[in-house]
Backbone as ProteinMPNN parsed JSONL, in Angstrom:
{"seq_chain_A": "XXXXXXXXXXXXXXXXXXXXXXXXXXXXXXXXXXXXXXXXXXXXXXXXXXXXXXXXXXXXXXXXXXXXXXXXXXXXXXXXXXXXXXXXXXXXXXXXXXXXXXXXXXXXXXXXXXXXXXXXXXXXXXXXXXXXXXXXXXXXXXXXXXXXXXXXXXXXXXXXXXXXXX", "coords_chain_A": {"N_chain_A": [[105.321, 93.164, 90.025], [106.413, 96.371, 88.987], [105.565, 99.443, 87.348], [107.097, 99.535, 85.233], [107.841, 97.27, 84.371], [105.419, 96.4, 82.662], [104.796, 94.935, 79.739], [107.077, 94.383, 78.514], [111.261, 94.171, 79.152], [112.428, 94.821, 82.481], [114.596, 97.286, 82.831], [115.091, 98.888, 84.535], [116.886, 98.766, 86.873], [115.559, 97.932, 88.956], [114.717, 99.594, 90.76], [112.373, 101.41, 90.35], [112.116, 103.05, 88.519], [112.878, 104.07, 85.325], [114.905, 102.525, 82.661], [117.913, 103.61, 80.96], [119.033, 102.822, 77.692], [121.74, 103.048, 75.757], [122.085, 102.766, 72.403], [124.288, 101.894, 70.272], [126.123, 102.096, 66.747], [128.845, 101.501, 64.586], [130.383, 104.539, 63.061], [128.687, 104.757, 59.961], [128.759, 102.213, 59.294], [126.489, 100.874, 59.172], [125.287, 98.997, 60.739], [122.999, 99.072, 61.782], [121.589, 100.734, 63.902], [119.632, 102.445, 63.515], [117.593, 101.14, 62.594], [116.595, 98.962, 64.712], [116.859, 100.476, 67.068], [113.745, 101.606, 67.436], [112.415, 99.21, 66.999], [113.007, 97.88, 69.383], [112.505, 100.368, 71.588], [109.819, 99.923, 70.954], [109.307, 97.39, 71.835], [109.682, 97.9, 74.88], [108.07, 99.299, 77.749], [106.329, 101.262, 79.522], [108.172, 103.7, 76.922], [110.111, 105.921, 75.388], [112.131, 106.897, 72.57], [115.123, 108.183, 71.9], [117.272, 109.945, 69.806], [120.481, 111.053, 69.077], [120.706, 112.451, 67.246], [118.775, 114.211, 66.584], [119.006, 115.871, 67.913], [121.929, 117.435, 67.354], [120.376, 118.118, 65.266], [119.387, 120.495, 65.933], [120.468, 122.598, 66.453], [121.004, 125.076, 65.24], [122.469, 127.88, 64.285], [125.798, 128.907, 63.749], [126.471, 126.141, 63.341], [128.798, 123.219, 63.701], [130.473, 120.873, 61.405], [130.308, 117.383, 62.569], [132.787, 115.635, 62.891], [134.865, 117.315, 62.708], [137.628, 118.883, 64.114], [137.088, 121.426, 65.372], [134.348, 121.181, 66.455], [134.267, 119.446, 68.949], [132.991, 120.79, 71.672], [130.272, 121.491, 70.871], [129.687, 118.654, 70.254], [129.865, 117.534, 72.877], [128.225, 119.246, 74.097], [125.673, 118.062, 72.908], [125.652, 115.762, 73.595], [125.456, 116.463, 76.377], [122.91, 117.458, 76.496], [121.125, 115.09, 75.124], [121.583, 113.192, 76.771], [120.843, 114.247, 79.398], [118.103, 114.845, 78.598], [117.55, 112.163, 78.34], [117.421, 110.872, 81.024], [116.168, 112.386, 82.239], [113.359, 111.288, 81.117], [113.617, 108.583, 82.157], [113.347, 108.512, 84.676], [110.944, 109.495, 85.108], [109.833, 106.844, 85.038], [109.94, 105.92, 82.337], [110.788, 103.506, 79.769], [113.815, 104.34, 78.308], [115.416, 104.328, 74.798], [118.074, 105.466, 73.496], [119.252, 106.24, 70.523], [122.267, 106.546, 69.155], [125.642, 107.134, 68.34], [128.042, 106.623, 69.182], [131.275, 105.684, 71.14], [131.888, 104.274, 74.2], [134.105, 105.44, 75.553], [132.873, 108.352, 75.339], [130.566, 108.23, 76.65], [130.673, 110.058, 78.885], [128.508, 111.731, 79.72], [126.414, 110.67, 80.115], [126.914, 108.868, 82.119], [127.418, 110.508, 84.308], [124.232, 111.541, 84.555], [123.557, 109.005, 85.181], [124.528, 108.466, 87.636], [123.629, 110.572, 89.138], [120.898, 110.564, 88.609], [120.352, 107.699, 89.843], [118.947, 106.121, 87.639], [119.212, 102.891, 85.512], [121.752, 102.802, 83.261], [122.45, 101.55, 80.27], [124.7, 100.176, 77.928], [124.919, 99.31, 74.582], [126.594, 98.265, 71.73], [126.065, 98.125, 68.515], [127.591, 95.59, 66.298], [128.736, 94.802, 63.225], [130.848, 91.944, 61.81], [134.534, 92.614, 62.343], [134.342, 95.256, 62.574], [134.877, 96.446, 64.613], [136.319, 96.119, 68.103], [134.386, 93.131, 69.799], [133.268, 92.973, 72.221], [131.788, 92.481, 75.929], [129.725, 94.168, 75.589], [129.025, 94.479, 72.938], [127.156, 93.266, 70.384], [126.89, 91.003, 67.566], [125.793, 91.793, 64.705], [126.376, 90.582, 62.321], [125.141, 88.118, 60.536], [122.779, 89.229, 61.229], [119.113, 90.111, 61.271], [116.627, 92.755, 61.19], [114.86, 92.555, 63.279], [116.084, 90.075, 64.814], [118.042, 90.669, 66.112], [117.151, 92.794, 67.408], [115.665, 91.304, 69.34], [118.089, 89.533, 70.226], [119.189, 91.761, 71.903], [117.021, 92.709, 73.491], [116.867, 90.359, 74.884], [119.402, 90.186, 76.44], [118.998, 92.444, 78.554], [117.462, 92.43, 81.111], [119.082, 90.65, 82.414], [121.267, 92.344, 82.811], [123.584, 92.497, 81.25], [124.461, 94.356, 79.299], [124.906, 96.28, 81.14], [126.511, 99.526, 82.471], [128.539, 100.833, 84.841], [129.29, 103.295, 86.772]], "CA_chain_A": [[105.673, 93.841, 88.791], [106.162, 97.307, 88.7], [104.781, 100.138, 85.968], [108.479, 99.903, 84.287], [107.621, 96.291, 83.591], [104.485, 95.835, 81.934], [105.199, 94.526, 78.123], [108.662, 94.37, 78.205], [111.764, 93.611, 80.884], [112.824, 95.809, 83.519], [115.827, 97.537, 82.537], [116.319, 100.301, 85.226], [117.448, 98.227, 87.972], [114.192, 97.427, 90.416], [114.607, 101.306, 91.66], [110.955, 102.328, 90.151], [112.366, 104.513, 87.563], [112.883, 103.169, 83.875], [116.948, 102.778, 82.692], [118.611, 104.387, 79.46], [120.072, 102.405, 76.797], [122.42, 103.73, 74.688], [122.375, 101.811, 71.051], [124.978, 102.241, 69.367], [127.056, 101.107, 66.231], [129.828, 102.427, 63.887], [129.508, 105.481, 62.06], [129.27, 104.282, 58.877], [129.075, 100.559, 59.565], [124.936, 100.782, 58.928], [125.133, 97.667, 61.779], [121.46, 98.611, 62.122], [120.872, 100.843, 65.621], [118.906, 102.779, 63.271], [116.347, 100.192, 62.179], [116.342, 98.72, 65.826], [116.113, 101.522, 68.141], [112.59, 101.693, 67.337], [111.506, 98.244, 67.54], [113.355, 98.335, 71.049], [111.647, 100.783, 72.196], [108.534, 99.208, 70.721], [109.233, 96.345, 72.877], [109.502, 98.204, 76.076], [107.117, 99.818, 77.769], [106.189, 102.733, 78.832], [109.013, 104.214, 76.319], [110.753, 106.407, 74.353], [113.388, 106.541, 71.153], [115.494, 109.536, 71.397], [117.87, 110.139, 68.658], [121.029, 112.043, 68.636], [121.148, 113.337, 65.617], [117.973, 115.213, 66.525], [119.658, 117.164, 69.462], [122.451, 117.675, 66.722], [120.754, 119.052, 64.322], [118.412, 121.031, 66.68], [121.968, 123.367, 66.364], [120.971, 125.684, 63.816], [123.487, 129.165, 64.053], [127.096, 128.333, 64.157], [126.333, 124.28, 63.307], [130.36, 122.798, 62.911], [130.394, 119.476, 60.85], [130.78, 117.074, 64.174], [133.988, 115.199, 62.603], [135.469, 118.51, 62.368], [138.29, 118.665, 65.888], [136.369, 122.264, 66.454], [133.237, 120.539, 67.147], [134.385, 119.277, 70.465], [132.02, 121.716, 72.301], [129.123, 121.481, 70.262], [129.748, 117.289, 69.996], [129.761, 117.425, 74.183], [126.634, 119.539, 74.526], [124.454, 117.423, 72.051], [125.581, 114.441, 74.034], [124.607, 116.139, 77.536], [121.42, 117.521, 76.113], [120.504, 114.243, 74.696], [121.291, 112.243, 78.012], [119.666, 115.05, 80.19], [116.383, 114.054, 78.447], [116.637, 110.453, 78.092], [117.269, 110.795, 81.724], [114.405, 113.059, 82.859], [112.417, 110.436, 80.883], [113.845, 107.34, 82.449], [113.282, 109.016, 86.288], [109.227, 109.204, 85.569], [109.299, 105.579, 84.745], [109.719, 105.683, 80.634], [112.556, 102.976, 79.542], [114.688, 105.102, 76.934], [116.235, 103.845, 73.97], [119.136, 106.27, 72.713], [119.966, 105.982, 69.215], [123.457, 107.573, 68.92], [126.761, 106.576, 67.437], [129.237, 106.597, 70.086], [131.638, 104.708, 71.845], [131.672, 103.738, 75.564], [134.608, 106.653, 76.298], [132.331, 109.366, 75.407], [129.489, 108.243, 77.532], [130.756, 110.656, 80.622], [127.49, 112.922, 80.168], [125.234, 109.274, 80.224], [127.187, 108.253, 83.265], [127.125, 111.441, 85.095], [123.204, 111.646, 84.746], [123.006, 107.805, 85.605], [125.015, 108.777, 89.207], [122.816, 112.063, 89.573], [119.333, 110.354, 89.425], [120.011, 106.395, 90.149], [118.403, 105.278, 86.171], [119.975, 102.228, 84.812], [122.704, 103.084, 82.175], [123.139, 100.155, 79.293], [125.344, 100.623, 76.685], [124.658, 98.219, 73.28], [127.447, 98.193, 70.667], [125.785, 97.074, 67.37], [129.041, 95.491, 65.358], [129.485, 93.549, 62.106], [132.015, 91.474, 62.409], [135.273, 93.089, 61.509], [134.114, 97.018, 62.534], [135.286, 96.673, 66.034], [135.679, 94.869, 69.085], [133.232, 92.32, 70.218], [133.18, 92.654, 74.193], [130.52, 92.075, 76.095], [128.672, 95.206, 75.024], [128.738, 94.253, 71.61], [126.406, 92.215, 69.359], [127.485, 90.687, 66.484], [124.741, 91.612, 63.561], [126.635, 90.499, 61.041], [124.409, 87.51, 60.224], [121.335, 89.054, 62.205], [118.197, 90.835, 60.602], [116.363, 93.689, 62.533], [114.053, 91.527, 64.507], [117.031, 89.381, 65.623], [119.01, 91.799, 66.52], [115.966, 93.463, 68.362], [115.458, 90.256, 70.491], [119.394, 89.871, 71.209], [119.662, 93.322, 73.167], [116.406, 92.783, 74.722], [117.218, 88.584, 75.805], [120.924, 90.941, 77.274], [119.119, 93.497, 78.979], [117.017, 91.634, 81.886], [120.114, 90.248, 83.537], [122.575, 93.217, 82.775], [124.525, 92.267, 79.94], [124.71, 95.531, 78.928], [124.956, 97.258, 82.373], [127.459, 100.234, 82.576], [129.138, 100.959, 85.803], [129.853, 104.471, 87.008]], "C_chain_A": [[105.358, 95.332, 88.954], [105.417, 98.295, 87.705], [105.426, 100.152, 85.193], [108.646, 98.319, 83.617], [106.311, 95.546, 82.594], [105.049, 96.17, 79.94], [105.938, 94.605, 77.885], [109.569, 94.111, 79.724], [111.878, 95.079, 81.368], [113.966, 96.332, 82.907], [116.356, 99.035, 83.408], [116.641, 99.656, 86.84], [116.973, 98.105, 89.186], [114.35, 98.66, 90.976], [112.761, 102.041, 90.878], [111.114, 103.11, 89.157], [112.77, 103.067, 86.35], [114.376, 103.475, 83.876], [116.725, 103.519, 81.054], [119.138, 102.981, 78.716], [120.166, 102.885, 75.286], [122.762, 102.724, 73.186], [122.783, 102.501, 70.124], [125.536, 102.065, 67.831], [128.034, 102.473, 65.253], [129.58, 103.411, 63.186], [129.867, 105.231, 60.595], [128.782, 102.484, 58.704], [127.514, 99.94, 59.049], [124.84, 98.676, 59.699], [123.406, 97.508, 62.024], [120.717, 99.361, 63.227], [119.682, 101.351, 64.604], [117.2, 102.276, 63.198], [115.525, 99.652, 63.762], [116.369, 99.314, 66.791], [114.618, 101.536, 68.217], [111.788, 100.119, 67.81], [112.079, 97.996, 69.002], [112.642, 98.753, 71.701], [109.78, 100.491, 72.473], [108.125, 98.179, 71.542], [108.856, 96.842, 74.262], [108.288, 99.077, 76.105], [106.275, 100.403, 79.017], [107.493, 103.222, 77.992], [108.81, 105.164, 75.595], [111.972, 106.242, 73.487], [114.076, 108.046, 71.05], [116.637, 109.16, 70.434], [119.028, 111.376, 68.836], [121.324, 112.982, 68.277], [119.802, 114.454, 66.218], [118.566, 116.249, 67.396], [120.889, 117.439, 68.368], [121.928, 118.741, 65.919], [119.738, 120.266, 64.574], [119.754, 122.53, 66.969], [121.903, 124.234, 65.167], [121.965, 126.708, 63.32], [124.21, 128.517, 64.448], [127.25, 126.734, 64.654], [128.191, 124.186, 62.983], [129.971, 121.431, 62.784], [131.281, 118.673, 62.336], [131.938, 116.126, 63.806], [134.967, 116.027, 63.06], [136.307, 118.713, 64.302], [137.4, 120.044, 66.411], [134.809, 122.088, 66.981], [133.052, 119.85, 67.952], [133.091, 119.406, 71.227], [130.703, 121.273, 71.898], [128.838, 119.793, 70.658], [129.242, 116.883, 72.021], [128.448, 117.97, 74.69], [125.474, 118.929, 74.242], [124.416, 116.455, 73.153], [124.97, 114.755, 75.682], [123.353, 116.313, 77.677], [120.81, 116.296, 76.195], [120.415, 113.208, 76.431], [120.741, 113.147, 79.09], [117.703, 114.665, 80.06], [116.226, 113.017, 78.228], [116.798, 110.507, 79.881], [115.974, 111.457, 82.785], [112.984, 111.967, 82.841], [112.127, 109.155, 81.928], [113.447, 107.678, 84.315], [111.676, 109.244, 86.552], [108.975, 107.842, 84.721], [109.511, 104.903, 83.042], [111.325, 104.471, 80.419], [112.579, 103.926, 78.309], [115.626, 104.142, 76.43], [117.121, 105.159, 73.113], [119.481, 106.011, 71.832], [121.214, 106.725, 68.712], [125.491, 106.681, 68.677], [127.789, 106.873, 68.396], [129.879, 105.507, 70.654], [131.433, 104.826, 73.687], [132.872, 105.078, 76.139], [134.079, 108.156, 76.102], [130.954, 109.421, 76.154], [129.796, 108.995, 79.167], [129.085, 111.397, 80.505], [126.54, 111.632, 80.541], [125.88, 108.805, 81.555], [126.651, 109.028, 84.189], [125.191, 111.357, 85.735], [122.749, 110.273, 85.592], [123.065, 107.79, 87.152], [123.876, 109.471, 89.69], [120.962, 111.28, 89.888], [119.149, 108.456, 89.964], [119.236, 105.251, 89.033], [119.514, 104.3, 86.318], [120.708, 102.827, 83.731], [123.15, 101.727, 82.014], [123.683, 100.908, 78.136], [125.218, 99.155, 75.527], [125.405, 98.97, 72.363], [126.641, 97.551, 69.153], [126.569, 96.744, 66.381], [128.504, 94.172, 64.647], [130.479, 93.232, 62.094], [132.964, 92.461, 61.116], [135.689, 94.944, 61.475], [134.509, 97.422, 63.762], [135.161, 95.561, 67.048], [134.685, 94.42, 69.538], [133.528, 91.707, 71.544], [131.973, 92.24, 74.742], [129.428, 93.097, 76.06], [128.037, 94.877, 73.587], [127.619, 93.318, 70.917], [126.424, 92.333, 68.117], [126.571, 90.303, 65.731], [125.247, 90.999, 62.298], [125.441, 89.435, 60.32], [122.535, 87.543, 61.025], [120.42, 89.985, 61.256], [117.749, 91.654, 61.941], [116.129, 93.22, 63.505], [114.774, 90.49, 65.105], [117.819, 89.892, 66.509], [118.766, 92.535, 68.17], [115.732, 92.688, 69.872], [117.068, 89.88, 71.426], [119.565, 90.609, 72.258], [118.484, 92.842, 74.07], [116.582, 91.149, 75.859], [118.704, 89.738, 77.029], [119.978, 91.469, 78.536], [118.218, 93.552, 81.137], [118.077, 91.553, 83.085], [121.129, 90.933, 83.325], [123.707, 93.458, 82.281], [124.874, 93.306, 79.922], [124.563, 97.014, 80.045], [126.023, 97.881, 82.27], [127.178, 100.856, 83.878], [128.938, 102.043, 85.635], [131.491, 104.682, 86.941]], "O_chain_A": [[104.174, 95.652, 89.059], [104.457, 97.729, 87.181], [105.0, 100.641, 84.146], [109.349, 98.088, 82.633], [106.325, 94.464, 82.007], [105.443, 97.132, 79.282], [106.028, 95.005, 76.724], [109.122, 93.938, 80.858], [111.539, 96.134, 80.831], [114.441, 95.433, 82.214], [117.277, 99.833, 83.234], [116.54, 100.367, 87.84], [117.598, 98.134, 90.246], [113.892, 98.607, 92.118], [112.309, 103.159, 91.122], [110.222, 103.913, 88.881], [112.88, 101.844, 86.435], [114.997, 104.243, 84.611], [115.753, 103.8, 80.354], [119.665, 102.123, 79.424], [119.441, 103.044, 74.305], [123.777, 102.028, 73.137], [122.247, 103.325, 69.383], [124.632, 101.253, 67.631], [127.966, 103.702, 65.232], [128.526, 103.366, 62.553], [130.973, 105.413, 60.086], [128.545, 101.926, 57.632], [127.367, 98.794, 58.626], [124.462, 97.613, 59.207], [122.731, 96.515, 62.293], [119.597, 99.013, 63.6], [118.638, 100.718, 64.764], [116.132, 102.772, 63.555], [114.331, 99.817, 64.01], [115.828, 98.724, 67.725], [114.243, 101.452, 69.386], [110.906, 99.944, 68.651], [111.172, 97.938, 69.832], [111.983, 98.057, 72.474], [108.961, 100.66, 73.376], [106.975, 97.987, 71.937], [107.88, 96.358, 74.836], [107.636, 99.508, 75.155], [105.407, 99.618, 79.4], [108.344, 103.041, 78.862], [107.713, 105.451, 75.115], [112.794, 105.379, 73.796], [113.666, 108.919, 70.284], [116.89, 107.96, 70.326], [118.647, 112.544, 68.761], [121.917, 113.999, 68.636], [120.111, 115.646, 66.201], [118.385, 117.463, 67.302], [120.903, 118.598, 68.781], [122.449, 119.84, 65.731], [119.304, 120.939, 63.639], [119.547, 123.337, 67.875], [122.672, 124.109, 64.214], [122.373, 126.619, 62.162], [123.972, 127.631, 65.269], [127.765, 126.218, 65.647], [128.765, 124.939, 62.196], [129.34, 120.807, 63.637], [132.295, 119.04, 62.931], [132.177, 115.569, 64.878], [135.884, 115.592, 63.756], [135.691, 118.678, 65.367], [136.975, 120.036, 67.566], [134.259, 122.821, 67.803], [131.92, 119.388, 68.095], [132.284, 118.497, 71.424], [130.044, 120.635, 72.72], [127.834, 119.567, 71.333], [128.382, 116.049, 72.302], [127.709, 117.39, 75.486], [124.444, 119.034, 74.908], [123.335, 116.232, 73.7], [124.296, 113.926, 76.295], [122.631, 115.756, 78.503], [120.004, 116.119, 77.109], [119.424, 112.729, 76.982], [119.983, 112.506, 79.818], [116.731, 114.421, 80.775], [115.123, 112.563, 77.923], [115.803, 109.864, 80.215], [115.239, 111.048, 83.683], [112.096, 111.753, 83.666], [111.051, 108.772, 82.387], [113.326, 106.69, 85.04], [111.137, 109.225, 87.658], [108.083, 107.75, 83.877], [109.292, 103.749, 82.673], [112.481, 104.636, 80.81], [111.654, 104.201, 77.545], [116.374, 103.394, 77.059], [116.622, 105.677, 72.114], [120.417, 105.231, 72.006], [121.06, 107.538, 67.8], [126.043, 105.66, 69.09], [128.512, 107.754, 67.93], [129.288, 104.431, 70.744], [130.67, 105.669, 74.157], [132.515, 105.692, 77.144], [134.702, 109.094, 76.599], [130.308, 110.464, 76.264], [129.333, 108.638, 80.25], [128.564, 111.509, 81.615], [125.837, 111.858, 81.526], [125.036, 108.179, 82.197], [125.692, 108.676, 84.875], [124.866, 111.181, 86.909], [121.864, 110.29, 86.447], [122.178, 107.352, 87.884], [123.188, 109.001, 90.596], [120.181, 111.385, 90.834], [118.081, 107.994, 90.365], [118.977, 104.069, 89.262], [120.531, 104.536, 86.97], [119.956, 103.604, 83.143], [123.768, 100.969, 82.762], [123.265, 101.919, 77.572], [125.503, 98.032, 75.943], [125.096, 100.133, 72.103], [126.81, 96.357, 68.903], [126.459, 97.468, 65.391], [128.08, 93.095, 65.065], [131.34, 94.074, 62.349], [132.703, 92.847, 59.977], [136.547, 95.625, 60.913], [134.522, 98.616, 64.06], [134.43, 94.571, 67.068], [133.824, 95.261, 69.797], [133.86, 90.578, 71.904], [131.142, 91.659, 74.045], [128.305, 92.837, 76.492], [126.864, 94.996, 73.235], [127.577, 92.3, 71.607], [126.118, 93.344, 67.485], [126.215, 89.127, 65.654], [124.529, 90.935, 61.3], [124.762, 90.004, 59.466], [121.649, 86.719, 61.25], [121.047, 90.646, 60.428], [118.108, 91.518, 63.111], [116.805, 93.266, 64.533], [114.166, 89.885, 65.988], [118.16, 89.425, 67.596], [119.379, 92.736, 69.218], [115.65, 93.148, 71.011], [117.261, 89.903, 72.642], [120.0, 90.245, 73.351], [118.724, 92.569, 75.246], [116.456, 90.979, 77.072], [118.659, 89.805, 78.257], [120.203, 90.89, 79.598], [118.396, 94.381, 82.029], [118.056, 92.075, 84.2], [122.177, 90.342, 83.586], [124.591, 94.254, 82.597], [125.853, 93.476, 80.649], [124.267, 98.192, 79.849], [126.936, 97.122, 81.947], [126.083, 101.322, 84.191], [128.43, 102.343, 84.554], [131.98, 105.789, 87.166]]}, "name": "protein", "num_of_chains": 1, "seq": "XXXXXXXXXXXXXXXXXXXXXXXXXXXXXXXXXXXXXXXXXXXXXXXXXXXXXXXXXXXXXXXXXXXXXXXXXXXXXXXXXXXXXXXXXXXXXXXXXXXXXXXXXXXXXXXXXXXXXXXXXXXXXXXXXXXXXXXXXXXXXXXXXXXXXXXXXXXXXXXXXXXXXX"}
């Protein structure tokens, strides 16, 4: 057992370094990453819980509402910021839990970093039924509470359920 497994699984792929996962769900959809990012990370261990929105709103002069099509730019930097430091984290051993509202075709800056230092990259969909497809990223909260939810991703994350490719 390594230092990336004590009190929780492995999730950066037996390389010594801790992985990323990205927990997601709809914007809007209140599926729950919010609630369960935290006990996630709670589970793992050594960790952290980064958050999005904080690298968002860490954007103080010339903020554009990130719906908005000229918030492209801004929407692309938050996202390599944010995976720059869950990856720094995940490379001295920390598993990271990402709390951020995206789909799986905007994860180039989370891939890129995953290539660049060898972390695990998981991606977790959190969907009520009905808010999107249910692939094998997905988990279907509709009838789940936090702490179910919580145990789903982490039962996935062991054997790679939620492994994303390069």
């Amino acid at each position: 057992m390594n230092r990336t497994t004590v009190g929780g699984p492995e999730i950066g792929g037996g390389r010594g370094a801790g992985g990323v996962v990205v927990l997601s769900d709809p914007a809007g959809a209140e599926a729950g990453n919010s609630a369960v990012a935290p006990l996630l990370a709670d589970a793992l261990h050594p960790s952290v819980h980064l958050r999005a929105d904080d690298f968002r709103r860490a954007v103080r002069q010339g903020f554009v509402p990130p719906h908005l099509p000229e918030a492209r730019r801004q929407n692309e930097t938050v996202l390599a910021a944010t995976a720059q430091a869950a990856f720094a984290y995940a490379t001295a051993g920390y598993q990271v839990v990402v709390e951020c509202a995206v789909e799986p075709a905007a994860l180039g800056a989370f891939r890129r970093e995953s290539r660049a230092t060898g972390a695990a990259l998981h991606y977790v969909a959190l969907r009520p039924a009905g808010t999107g497809p249910l692939d094998r990223h997905a988990v279907d909260t509709t009838a789940m509470d936090e702490e179910t939810a919580t145990k789903s991703v982490l039962d996935g994350l062991p054997g790679g359920a939620y492994l994303l490719g390069w």
